Amino acid sequence: MSLTADVNPFSIVTAKLRNLFTKYPEWRTWGLSLLAWAFLLYGLFNMPGEASHAGRSIYCLPGGGASLQAHGANGAAAEGTFAGILKTVFDGLKQWNIMVIAMMFPLLNEPIRHVTFSVRRKDRTRGILGFLLGYVTVWMAVGLLFMLLPLFIDMLVGKQNQLITALIKASGFLLAAALTWQPARLVKMTKCAQTMPIRINAPQLYTDTIMYGLKMGAACFNMCWAPMVALMLAHHNFFLMWEVTLVLLCERYILPHTSRLPGYAWGIIAFALYSIEMWG
Amino acid sequence: MKERKNVYQLPAGDKTLEWYAKAVLEMKKRPTTDPTSWNYQAAMHGFYAPSPFWQGSAPLPSAADQARFWNQCQHGSWYFLPWHRMYLAYFEQIVGATIVALGGPADWALPYWNYSETTPHARDMPPAFVSPAAPTNGLWMAGRASNSIPARYVTLGALNTIPYTGDGRTSPLGFGGPESVFSHGGSPHGQLESLPHDMVHVAIGGAMGDPRTAGLDPIFWLHHANIDRLWQVWLNMGAHRVNPVKKAWLDFKFEFHDKNRPPVVMTSKDVLDTRTVLTGYTYQGVPAGAPVVAHAMAAAKVANVAEGIQLNERVDASTTLDVVAATNKPNVLSSAKTLAHLDLPGAPRTRLMNFAAFTKEALVPSKPAMSILHFEHITGKGVPPIHDVYINTVENDGNKEAHYAGSLSFFGVEESSVANVHQSGSGQHYALDVTALMDSLKSLPNWNAQRLDISIEPSKPMDANTSVTIGRISLYSE
Ligand SMILES: [Cu+2]
């Protein structure tokens, strides 16, 4: 008689599933990313791209850069107060964080595994939360700076010249493409896989995971800032974000690390943006 | 079909080493820009311009060529074995072609150095590599620290490791190394890679002690032929010893140059059977089996069920371990022994947190819980000596060996301490399976369920220009 015959097959299936979740702890970050995408998709269908609403996000609006005009014209009057500005910043950061969660969290498989398997099983969720807190903090700081970028460029060149607008929209992705050929890029990429010792007892469990998150946020920004700036400059929309995310995912997980394909992808996006603006 | 022979069993009057020496000298004459030159071949494993061993190697190939073909060696990775097999095959082809051009035989094959044999001089480097000690001897190399390997560093416990892949955290330790991407951040070295591979490198020292110079020493190639042979020996031992079946392992492309110099591509799938690697080869005394892939894997799974083997011993190793204890500060090693301790969580854990929990009680084995001691984020400089690790030693009890857990080679530690295009600079990672040792220590009078004392002792004094820091020591257990 086979000894294994007595094992409840249902238990084996659940145990296997549980094992899968244990072995691939990045299901958490991928899950959060999916939620963020769902939120953005919901926004796409439920918030028409009108710019009349004061205090609307200046980032990932489905309507692209329309809200910038709101800020430039009637928006300024509506938000002239300190509270108004705060609200703009707050809403902007909220949108920015959703964008970071949607686009960047799926790139974190290696650090998430490092944290998960460095701490006690009972502390895994705590450790991952600490890490994500540190990670998001870096991107938030960057987000504040980025928030000013489109406004600043708007102020500088205004809306008149179609050619300049087209060039600006395309320039970020051209920059991203050019940076793909930068020799230091490969080292930047390996730094996205760096790890550090994590102590397993509180309070160091928290300080170490947050520190690691900060470190990885910086490494990640160092690697991915150009496409993110490009998104800002292009007054990006849902579909552009989606394309950028796809390229980043391929670069991180599928293509050989020396591949220049992401560079060509950025170039094509730049050309497409330019064409749409000029002749579209 | 070539046969790679045991260097200590070459018949009297055999010319294998003589021709090898001639070819080395010939290849050394070629400029570093030539893919078939001695320098270029060594640089494919690793290159480091500031090293004295690389003095005078300029002019060098273009930066693009260097980025594409140099510093490719795979360590701390499941690609370790297949990459080195490919590397050796093309090297052997290039040396062979050089020998033919010099008027030598067409069937030259790389010999292997089996230092693990019990014959009297097995652990001594073959004499032809040692004397005459002059640059006119193609097999001699300046700067070696030792021509003999201590017995402890050539043991073959790795062959008892069943899974090929494993990291000692999400699974038991693996024979061939952890699943990894090409560029990675400090994954643990595989069992065969740790011992004897890394140990032999560091015990010989000099150029051999650092992956960025190791290929310059002609003994490197005989050492790696032996490691490559042990891969086949392991497969031949059967009992669920099988190669990975994941596409990521089978299909990953590596680039080399063949004897005609153009780039060539190889994958792990191309080197599963030594008899079909280039013109094919076997090892003296080792039957070359059919490639052990998916079929064997499936068969092994069926066998598991049929034999009623505990579910937690399946070849796909579904166990995940949990960290039991970890140090709170980095340990800086010195020429004196370094003492560290781990705070254990008290009473020994008895419940197995794995598959076995779902099986009937009768199936739960009464064997000791797996315990793996990890040394993580190891950074350092130079070629530090091998360090031996002991657990719970008692002063002068005369039975120190009963406390020996294993050794740390730190092979390549300097390179691993700084980010480069291949790895993140997070340092090295070694793991020792201490399951049996922990079990035996528990029966000793000095066993303390709350504390584990770890002693890390250098096998010889550390040079002033070397250093090692171990970021974290941790114990993982079922
Ligand atoms: Cu080696």
PDB file of C-alpha atoms in Angstrom, chain B residues 2 50 78 87 95 122 125 156 163 179 194 207 216 242 277 338 348 362 371 389 410 452 465:
ATOM      1  CA  LYS B   2      38.339  13.177 -26.601  1.00  0.00           C
ATOM      2  CA  PRO B  50      45.412  47.367 -11.423  1.00  0.00           C
ATOM      3  CA  TRP B  78      23.210  28.126 -10.873  1.00  0.00           C
ATOM      4  CA  TYR B  87      34.494  28.162 -21.136  1.00  0.00           C
ATOM      5  CA  VAL B  95      44.803  25.141 -27.121  1.00  0.00           C
ATOM      6  CA  ALA B 122      47.182  13.843  -5.049  1.00  0.00           C
ATOM      7  CA  MET B 125      50.224  20.351  -7.688  1.00  0.00           C
ATOM      8  CA  LEU B 156      33.573  15.860  -1.472  1.00  0.00           C
ATOM      9  CA  PRO B 163      18.968  19.182  -5.323  1.00  0.00           C
ATOM     10  CA  GLU B 179      18.629  30.197  -9.016  1.00  0.00           C
ATOM     11  CA  SER B 194      32.177  26.283  -2.095  1.00  0.00           C
ATOM     12  CA  ALA B 207      46.640  34.704  -9.288  1.00  0.00           C
ATOM     13  CA  LEU B 216      46.211  33.335 -15.947  1.00  0.00           C
ATOM     14  CA  VAL B 242      19.166  15.982 -11.780  1.00  0.00           C
ATOM     15  CA  VAL B 277      29.980  19.580 -26.379  1.00  0.00           C
ATOM     16  CA  THR B 338      36.816  35.919  15.752  1.00  0.00           C
ATOM     17  CA  PRO B 348      14.541  23.262  20.492  1.00  0.00           C
ATOM     18  CA  ALA B 362       3.425   8.109  10.799  1.00  0.00           C
ATOM     19  CA  SER B 371      19.918  23.848  10.076  1.00  0.00           C
ATOM     20  CA  VAL B 389      34.311  27.731  11.454  1.00  0.00           C
ATOM     21  CA  PHE B 410      36.219  34.291   0.475  1.00  0.00           C
ATOM     22  CA  LEU B 452      25.318  29.285  19.936  1.00  0.00           C
ATOM     23  CA  ASN B 465      46.646  44.382   2.978  1.00  0.00           C
TER      24      ASN B 465
END
